[in-house]
Coordinates of C-alpha atoms and ligand atoms in Angstrom, one line a residue:
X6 CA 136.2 -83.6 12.3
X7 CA 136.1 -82.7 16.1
X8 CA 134.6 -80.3 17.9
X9 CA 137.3 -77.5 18.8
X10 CA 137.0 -74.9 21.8
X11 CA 135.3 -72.6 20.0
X12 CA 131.5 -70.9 18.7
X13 CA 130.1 -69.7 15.8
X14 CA 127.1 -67.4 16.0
X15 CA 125.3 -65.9 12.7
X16 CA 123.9 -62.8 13.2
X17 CA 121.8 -61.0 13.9
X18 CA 119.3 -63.4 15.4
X19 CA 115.9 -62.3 17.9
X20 CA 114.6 -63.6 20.6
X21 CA 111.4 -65.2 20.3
X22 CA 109.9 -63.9 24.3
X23 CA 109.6 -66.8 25.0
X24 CA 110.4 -67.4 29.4
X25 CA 113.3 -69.6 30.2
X26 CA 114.9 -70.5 33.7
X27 CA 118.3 -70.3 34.0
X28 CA 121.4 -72.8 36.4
X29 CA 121.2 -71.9 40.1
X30 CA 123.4 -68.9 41.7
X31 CA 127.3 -69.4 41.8
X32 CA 127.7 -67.1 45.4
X33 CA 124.7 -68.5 46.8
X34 CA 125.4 -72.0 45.9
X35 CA 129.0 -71.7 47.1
X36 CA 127.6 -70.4 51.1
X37 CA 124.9 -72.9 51.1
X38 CA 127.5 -75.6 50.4
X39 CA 130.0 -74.2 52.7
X40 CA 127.8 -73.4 55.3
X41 CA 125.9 -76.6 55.1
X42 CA 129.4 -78.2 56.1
X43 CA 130.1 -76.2 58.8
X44 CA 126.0 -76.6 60.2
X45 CA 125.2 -79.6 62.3
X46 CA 123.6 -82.5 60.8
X47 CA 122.3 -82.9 57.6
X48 CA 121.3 -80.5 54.6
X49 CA 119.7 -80.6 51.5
X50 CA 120.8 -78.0 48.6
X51 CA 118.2 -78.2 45.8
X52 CA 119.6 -76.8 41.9
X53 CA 122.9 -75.7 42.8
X54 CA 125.1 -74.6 40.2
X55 CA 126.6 -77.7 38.7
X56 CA 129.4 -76.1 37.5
X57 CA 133.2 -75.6 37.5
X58 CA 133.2 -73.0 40.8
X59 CA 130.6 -74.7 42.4
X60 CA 132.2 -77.9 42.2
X61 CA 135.5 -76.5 43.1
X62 CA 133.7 -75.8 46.4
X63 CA 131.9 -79.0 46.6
X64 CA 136.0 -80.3 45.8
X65 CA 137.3 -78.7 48.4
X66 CA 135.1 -79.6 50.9
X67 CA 135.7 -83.1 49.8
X68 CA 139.7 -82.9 51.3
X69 CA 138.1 -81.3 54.2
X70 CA 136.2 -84.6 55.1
X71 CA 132.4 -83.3 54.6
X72 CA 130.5 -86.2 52.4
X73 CA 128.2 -84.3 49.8
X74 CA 126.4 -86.6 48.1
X75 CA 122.9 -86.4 45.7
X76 CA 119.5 -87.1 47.2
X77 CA 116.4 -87.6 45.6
X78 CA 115.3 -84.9 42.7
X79 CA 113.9 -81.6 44.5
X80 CA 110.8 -79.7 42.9
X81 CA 110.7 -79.9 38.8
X82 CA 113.2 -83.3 39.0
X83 CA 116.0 -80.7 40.4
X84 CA 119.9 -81.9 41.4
X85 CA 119.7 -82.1 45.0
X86 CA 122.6 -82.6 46.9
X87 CA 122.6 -83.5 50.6
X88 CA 125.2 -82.2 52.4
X89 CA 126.9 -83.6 56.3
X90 CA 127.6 -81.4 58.4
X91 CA 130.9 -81.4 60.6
X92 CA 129.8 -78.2 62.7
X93 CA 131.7 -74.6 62.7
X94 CA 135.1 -76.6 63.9
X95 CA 134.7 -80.0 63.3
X96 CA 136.5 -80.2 59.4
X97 CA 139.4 -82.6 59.3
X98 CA 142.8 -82.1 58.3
X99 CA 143.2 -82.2 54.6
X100 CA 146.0 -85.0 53.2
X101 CA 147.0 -82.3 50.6
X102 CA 146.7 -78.9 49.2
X103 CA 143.0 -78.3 48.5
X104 CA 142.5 -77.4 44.7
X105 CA 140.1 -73.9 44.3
X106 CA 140.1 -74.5 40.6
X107 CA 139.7 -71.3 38.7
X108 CA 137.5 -70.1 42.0
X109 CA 137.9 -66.7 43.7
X110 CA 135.0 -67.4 45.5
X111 CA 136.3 -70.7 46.7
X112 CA 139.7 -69.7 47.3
X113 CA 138.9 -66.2 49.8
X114 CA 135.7 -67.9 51.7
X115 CA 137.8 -71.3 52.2
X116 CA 140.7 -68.9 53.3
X117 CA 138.3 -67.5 56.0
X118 CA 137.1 -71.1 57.3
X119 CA 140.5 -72.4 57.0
X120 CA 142.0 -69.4 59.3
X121 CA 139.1 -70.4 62.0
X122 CA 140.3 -74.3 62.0
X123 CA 142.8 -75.8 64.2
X124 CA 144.5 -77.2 61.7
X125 CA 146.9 -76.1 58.8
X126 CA 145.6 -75.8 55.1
X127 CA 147.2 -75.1 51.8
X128 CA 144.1 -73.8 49.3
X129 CA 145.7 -74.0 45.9
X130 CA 144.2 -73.9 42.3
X131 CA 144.8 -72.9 38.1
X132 CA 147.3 -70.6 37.4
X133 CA 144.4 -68.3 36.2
X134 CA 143.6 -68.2 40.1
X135 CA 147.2 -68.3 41.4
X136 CA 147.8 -65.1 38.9
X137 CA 145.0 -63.4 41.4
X138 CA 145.4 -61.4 44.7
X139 CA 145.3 -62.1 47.6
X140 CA 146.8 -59.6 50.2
X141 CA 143.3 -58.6 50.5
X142 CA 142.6 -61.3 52.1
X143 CA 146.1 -62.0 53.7
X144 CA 146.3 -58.8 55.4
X145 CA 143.0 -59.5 57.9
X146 CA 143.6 -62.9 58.6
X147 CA 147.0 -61.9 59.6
X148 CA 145.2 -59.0 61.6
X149 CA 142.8 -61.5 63.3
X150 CA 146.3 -63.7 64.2
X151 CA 146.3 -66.2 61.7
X152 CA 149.3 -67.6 59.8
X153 CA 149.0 -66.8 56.3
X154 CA 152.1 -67.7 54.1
X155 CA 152.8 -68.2 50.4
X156 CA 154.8 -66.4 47.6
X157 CA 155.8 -63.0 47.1
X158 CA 154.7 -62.7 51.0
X159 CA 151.4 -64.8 50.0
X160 CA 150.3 -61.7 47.6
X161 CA 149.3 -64.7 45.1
X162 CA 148.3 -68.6 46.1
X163 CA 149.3 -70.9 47.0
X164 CA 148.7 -70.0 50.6
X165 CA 149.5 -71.9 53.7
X166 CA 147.0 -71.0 56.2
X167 CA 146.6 -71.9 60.2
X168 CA 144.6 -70.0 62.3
X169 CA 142.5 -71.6 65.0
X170 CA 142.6 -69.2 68.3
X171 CA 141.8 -65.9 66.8
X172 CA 141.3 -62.6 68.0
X173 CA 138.4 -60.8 67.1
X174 CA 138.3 -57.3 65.2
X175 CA 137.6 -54.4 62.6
X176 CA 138.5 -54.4 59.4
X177 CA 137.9 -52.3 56.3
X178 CA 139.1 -53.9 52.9
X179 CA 140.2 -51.3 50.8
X180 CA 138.8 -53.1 47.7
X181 CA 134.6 -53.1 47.7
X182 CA 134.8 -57.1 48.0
X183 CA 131.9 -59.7 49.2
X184 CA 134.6 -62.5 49.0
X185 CA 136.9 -60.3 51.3
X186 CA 134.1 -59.6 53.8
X187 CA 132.7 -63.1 53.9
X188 CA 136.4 -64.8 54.3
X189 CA 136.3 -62.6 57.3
X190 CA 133.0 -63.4 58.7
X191 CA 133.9 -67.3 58.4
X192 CA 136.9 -66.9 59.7
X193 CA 135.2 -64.8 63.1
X194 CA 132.4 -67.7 63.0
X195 CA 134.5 -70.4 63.0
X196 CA 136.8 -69.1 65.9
X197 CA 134.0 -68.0 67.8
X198 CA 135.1 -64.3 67.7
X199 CA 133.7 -61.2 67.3
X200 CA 134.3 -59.7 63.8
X201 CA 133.6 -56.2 61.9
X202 CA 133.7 -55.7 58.1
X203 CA 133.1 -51.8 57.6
X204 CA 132.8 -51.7 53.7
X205 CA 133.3 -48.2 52.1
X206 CA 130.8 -49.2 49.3
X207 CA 128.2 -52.4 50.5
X208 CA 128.6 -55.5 48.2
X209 CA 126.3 -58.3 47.9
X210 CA 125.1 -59.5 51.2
X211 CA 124.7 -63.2 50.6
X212 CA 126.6 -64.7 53.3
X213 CA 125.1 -62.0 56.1
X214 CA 121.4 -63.2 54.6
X215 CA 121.9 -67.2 54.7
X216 CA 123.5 -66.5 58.3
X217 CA 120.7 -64.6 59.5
X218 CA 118.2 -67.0 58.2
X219 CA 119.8 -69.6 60.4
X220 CA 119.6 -67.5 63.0
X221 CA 122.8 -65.7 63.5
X222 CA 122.2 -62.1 64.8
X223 CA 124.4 -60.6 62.2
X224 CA 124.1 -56.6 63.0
X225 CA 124.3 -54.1 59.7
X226 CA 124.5 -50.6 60.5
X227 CA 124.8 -47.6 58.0
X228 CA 126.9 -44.4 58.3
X229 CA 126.4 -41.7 57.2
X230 CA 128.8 -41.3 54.6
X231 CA 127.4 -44.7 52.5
X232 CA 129.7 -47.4 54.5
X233 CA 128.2 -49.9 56.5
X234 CA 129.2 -51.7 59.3
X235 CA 128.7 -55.8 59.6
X236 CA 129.2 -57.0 63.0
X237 CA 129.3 -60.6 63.6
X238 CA 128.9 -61.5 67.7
X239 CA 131.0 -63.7 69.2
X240 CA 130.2 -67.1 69.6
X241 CA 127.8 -67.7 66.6
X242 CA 126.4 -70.7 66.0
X243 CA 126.2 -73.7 66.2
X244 CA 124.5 -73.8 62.8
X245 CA 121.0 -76.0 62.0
X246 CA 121.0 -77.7 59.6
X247 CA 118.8 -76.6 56.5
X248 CA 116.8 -76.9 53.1
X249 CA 117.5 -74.3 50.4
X250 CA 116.1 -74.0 46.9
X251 CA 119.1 -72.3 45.1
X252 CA 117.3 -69.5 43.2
X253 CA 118.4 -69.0 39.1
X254 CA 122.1 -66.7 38.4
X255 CA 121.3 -63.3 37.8
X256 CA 124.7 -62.9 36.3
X257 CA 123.6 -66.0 33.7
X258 CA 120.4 -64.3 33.2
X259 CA 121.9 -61.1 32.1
X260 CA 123.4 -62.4 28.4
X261 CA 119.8 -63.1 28.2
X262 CA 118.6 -60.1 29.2
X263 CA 121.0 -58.2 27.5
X264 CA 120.3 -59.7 24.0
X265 CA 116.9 -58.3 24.1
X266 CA 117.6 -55.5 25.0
X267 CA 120.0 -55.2 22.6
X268 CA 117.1 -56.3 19.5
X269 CA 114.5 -53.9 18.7
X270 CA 111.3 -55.5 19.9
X271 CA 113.5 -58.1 21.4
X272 CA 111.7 -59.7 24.4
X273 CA 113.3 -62.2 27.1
X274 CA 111.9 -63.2 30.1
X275 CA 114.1 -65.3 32.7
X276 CA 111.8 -66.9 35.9
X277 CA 112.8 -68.3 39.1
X278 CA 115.6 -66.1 39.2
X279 CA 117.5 -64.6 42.5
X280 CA 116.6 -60.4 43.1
X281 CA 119.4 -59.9 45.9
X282 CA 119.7 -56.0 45.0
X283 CA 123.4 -56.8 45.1
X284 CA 123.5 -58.5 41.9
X285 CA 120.9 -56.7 39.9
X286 CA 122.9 -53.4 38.8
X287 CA 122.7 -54.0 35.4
X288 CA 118.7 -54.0 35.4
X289 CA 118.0 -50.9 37.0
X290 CA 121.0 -49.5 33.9
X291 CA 119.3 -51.4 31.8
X292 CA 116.4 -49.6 32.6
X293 CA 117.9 -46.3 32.7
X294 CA 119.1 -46.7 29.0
X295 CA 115.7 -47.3 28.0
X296 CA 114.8 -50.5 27.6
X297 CA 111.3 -52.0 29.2
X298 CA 112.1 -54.0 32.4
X299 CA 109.5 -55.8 34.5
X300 CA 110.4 -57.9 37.9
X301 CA 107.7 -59.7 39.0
X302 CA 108.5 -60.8 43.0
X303 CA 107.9 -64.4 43.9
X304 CA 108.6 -64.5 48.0
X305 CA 111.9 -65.1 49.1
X306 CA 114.0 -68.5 49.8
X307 CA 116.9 -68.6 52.2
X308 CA 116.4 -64.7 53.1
X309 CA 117.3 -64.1 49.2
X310 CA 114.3 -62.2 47.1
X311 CA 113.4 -64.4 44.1
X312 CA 110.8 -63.5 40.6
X313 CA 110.7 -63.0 37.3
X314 CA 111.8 -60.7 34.9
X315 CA 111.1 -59.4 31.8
X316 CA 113.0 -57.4 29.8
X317 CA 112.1 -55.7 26.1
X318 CA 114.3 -53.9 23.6
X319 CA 114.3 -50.4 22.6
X320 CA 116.4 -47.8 22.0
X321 CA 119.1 -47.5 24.1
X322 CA 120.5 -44.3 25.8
X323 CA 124.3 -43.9 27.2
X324 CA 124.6 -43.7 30.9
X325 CA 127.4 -43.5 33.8
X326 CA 127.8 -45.9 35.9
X327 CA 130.4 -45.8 39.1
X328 CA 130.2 -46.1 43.3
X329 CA 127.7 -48.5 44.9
X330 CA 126.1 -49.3 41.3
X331 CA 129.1 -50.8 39.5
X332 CA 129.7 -52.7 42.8
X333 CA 125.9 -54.3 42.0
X334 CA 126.3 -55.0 38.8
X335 CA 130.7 -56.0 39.1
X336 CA 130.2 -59.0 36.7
X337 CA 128.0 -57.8 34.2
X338 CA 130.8 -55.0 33.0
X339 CA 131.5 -56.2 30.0
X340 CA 127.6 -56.6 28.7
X341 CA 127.2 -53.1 30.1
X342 CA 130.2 -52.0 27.3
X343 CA 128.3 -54.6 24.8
X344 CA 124.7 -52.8 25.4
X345 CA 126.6 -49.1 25.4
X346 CA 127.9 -50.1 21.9
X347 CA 124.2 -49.6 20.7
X348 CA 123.3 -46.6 22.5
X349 CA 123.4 -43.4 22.0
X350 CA 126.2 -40.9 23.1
X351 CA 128.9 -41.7 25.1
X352 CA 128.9 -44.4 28.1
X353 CA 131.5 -43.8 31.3
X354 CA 132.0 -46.9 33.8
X355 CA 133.9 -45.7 37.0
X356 CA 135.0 -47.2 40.0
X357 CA 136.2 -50.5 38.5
X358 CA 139.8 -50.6 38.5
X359 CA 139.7 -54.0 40.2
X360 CA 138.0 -56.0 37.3
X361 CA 141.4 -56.3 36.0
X362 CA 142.4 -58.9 38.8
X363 CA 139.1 -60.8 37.7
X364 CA 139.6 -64.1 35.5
X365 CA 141.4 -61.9 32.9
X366 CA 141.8 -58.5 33.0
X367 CA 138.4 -57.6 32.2
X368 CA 138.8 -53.8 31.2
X369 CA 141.4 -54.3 28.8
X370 CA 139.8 -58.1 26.7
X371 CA 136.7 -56.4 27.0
X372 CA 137.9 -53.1 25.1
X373 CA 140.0 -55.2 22.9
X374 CA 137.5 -58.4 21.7
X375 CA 134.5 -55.7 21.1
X376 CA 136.8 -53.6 19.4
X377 CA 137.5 -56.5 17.0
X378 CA 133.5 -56.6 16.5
X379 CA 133.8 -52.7 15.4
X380 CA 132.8 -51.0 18.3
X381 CA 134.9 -47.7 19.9
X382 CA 135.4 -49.0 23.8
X383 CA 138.5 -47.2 25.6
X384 CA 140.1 -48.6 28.4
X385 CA 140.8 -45.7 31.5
X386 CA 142.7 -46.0 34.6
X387 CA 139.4 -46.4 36.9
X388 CA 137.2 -48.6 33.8
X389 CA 135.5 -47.6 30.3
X390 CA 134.5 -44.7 27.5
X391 CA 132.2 -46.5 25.2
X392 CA 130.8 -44.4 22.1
X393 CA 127.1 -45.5 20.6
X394 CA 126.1 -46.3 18.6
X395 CA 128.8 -48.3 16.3
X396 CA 127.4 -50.8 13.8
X397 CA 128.3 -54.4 14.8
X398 CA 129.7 -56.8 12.5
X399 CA 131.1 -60.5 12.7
X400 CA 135.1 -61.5 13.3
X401 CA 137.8 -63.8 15.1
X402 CA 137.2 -63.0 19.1
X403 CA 139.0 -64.8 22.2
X404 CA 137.7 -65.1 25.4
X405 CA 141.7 -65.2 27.3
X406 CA 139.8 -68.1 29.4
X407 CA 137.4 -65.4 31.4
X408 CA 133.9 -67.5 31.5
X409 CA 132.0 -63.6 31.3
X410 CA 133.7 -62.4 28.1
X411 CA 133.2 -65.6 26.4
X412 CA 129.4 -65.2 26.7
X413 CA 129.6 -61.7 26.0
X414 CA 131.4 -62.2 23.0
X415 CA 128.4 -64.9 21.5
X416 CA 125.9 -62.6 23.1
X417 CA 127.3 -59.8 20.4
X418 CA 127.6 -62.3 18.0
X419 CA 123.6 -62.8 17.9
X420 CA 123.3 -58.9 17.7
X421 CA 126.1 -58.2 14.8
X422 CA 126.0 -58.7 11.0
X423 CA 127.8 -61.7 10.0
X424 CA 129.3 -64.5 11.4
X425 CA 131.3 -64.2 14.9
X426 CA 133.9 -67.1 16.0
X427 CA 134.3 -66.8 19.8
X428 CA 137.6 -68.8 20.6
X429 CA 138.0 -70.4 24.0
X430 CA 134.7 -71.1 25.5
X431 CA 134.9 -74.3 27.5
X432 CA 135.5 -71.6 30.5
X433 CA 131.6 -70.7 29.6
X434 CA 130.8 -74.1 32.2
X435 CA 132.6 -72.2 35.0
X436 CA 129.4 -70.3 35.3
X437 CA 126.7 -70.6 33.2
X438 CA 126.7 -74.3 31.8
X439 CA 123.1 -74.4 28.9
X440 CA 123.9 -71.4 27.9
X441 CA 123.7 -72.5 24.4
X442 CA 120.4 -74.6 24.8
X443 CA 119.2 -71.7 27.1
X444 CA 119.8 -69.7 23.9
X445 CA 118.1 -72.1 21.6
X446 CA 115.4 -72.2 23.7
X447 CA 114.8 -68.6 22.6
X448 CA 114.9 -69.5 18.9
X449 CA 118.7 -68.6 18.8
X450 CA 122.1 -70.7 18.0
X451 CA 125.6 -70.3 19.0
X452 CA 127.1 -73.7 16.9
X453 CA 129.8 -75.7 18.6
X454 CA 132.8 -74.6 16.3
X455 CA 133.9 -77.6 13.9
X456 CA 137.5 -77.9 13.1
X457 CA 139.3 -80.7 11.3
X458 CA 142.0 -82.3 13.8
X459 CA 145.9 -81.0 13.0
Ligands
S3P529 C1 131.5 -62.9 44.4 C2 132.0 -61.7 44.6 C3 132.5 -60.8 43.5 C4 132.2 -61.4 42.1 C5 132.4 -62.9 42.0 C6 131.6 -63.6 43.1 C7 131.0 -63.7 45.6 O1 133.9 -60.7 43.6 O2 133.0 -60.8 41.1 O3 132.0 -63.4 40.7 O4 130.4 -64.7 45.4 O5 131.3 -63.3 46.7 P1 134.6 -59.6 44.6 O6 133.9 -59.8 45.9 O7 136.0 -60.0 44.7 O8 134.3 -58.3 44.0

């Protein structure tokens, strides 16, 4: 017998309320890493994400000459890696194409620094990530006088990038995108020019708060309409060096969260965990569906709020969601269409057309591996029509490689009747590696799926 890609998860199954911590944040790890490379001298990043995005960052930065290696254990015996810094211009000329993995993240912020280099790159990856688009962030570079080639007109990767002597400018994506503003914002830091992301909806402010915090005078100011405008001055930088404690993965911490509240009396509570108000969409739904929610603040590390929370099970409520709160809660859209399964009436998710350029095309695997699980989830030009409640029960689901769904699927496998067979789930290390023991440790079990060889 060997162990195949695959989990099986009896249910349904509660959680015991017990408190667990969950691995460190995948965007914050990824702009600590890359900003620790591009900061003089040495850093120290304390419970990163060890985990396939993170490390596609860590990879990449490998090929650009910056030595990360791991220092001695941080607080609670925590990974620590120490990070050499080769200052905002300093990165040598890869041999080869750097590989982004199955990255987004990796692939649009190494696009920025890449563009602000003086040398030429070629940032590659998975065909999962080639599949992806990226005129969104071709069509700034280009703006801000970087070369940006690759096929179909560098719509997809492989792109060939090299930039170096940039002009400085505005820019508004048309997509609400942190990866496309923060590609920018490298790109003006490393070329030493002024750049302006005016977003139409504001998206998680990660990069803007770990520049700030090393002292980058980042301006942020709001229109009237709801855009903002993030200026970034010219000639940034140089960048200290610095200590960060990576704070836990709200994203992680919702399947948690999200099977409590999906169990009467259930009761979850996830510490240490980051509160950035650009990730945590899903609790404030969460909380106006009906379920208890309790954050608990604990300061803040890096400029990034960081506490507890708590979160209790009872009945749920149908809600819409669309505009600047689907952009705070982007990755949790398919748990939102698992936790709408149980509640009652009719749930509308707007505003999130652009999930199906995501790892797969999240509206449509979502709507189709619940609806295996019996629930009634319709997939509409701008997102989702859920109806609630619809009795759960156990079958056959595939994740199509998408880290999110996998977990989503085992996360409705502890709530339905029966036994649930999520095929596919190696992906589920992209992110949120423990989730299994994460769920044992709350007196759960999603079983490794056995299968005799062929
Ligand atoms: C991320 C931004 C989001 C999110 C992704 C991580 C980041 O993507 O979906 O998981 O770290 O900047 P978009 O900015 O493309 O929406």
């Amino acid at each position: 017998m060997s162990a195949a890609d695959g989990w099986v998860v009896e249910g349904p199954q509660a959680p015991n309320g017990r408190a667990v911590d969950v691995p460190g944040d995948k965007s914050i790890t990824h702009r600590a890493l890359l900003l620790a490379a591009l900061a003089e001298g040495r850093s120290r990043i304390e419970g990163p994400l060890l985990a396939g995005d993170a490390l596609a960052t860590r990879g990449v930065l490998a090929g650009w000459g910056v030595e990360v290696t791991e220092g001695a254990p941080g607080s609670g015996g925590k990974v620590a890696w120490e990070v050499r810094g080769r200052g905002l211009r300093g990165l040598v000329a890869p041999q080869g194409p750097l590989d982004c993995g199955r990255s987004g993240t990796t692939l649009r912020l190494a696009a920025g620094i890449a563009a602000g280099q003086g040398h030429p790159v070629t940032l590659s990856g998975d065909p999962q990530l080639l599949a992806r688009p990226m005129g969104r962030i071709r069509d700034p570079l280009r703006a801000l006088g970087a070369t940006v080639e690759g096929p179909g007109d560098a719509a997809r990767a492989p792109l060939f990038i090299h930039g170096g002597a940039l002009r400085g400018g505005a820019w508004t994506p048309e997509v609400a995108s942190a990866q496309v503003k923060s590609c920018l914002l490298l790109a003006g830091l490393c070329a030493g020019v002024e750049v302006t992301v005016v977003e139409r909806t504001p998206t998680r402010d990660h990069t803007e708060r770990l520049l700030r915090h090393l002292g980058v005078e980042l301006t942020v100011t709001a229109g009237a309409d709801g855009a903002q405008r993030v200026a970034l001055p010219a000639g940034a930088g140089p960048l200290p060096a610095f200590t960060l404690e990576v704070p836990g993965d709200p994203s992680s911490a919702s399947f948690l969260w999200a099977w409590a509240a999906l169990t009467p009396g259930g009761d979850v509570s996830v510490e240490d965990v980051a509160l950035n108000p650009g990730r945590t969409g899903l609790l404030r739904v969460l909380a106006r569906m009906g379920a208890q929610v309790e954050c608990t603040p604990a300061g803040s590390r890096g400029g990034e709020p960081v506490g507890r929370v708590r979160v209790r099970g009872q009945a749920l409520r149908a809600v819409e969601v669309g505009g600047a709160e689907l952009v705070a809660l982007v990755d949790e859209v398919p748990l939102l269409a698992l936790l709408a399964t149980q509640a009652t009436g009719t749930t509308r998710v707007r505003d999130a057309s652009d999930l199906r350029h995501k790892e797969s095309d999240r509206l449509a695997t979502t709507a189709a591996e619940l609806g295996r699980l019996g629930a009634q989830v319709e997939v509409l030009p701008d997102g989702l029509r859920v109806r609630g409640p619809t009795p759960l029960h156990g079958a056959v689901v595939e994740s199509h490689g998408d880290h999110r769904l996998a977990m989503t699927l085992a996360t409705a496998g502890l709530v339905a009747h029966g036994a649930t067979t999520v095929r596919g789930v190696a992906c589920h290390r992209d992110s949120f590696p423990g989730f299994c023991e994460r769920v044992a440790a709350l007196g759960g079990r999603v079983d490794a799926l056995e299968e005799a060889p062929c």
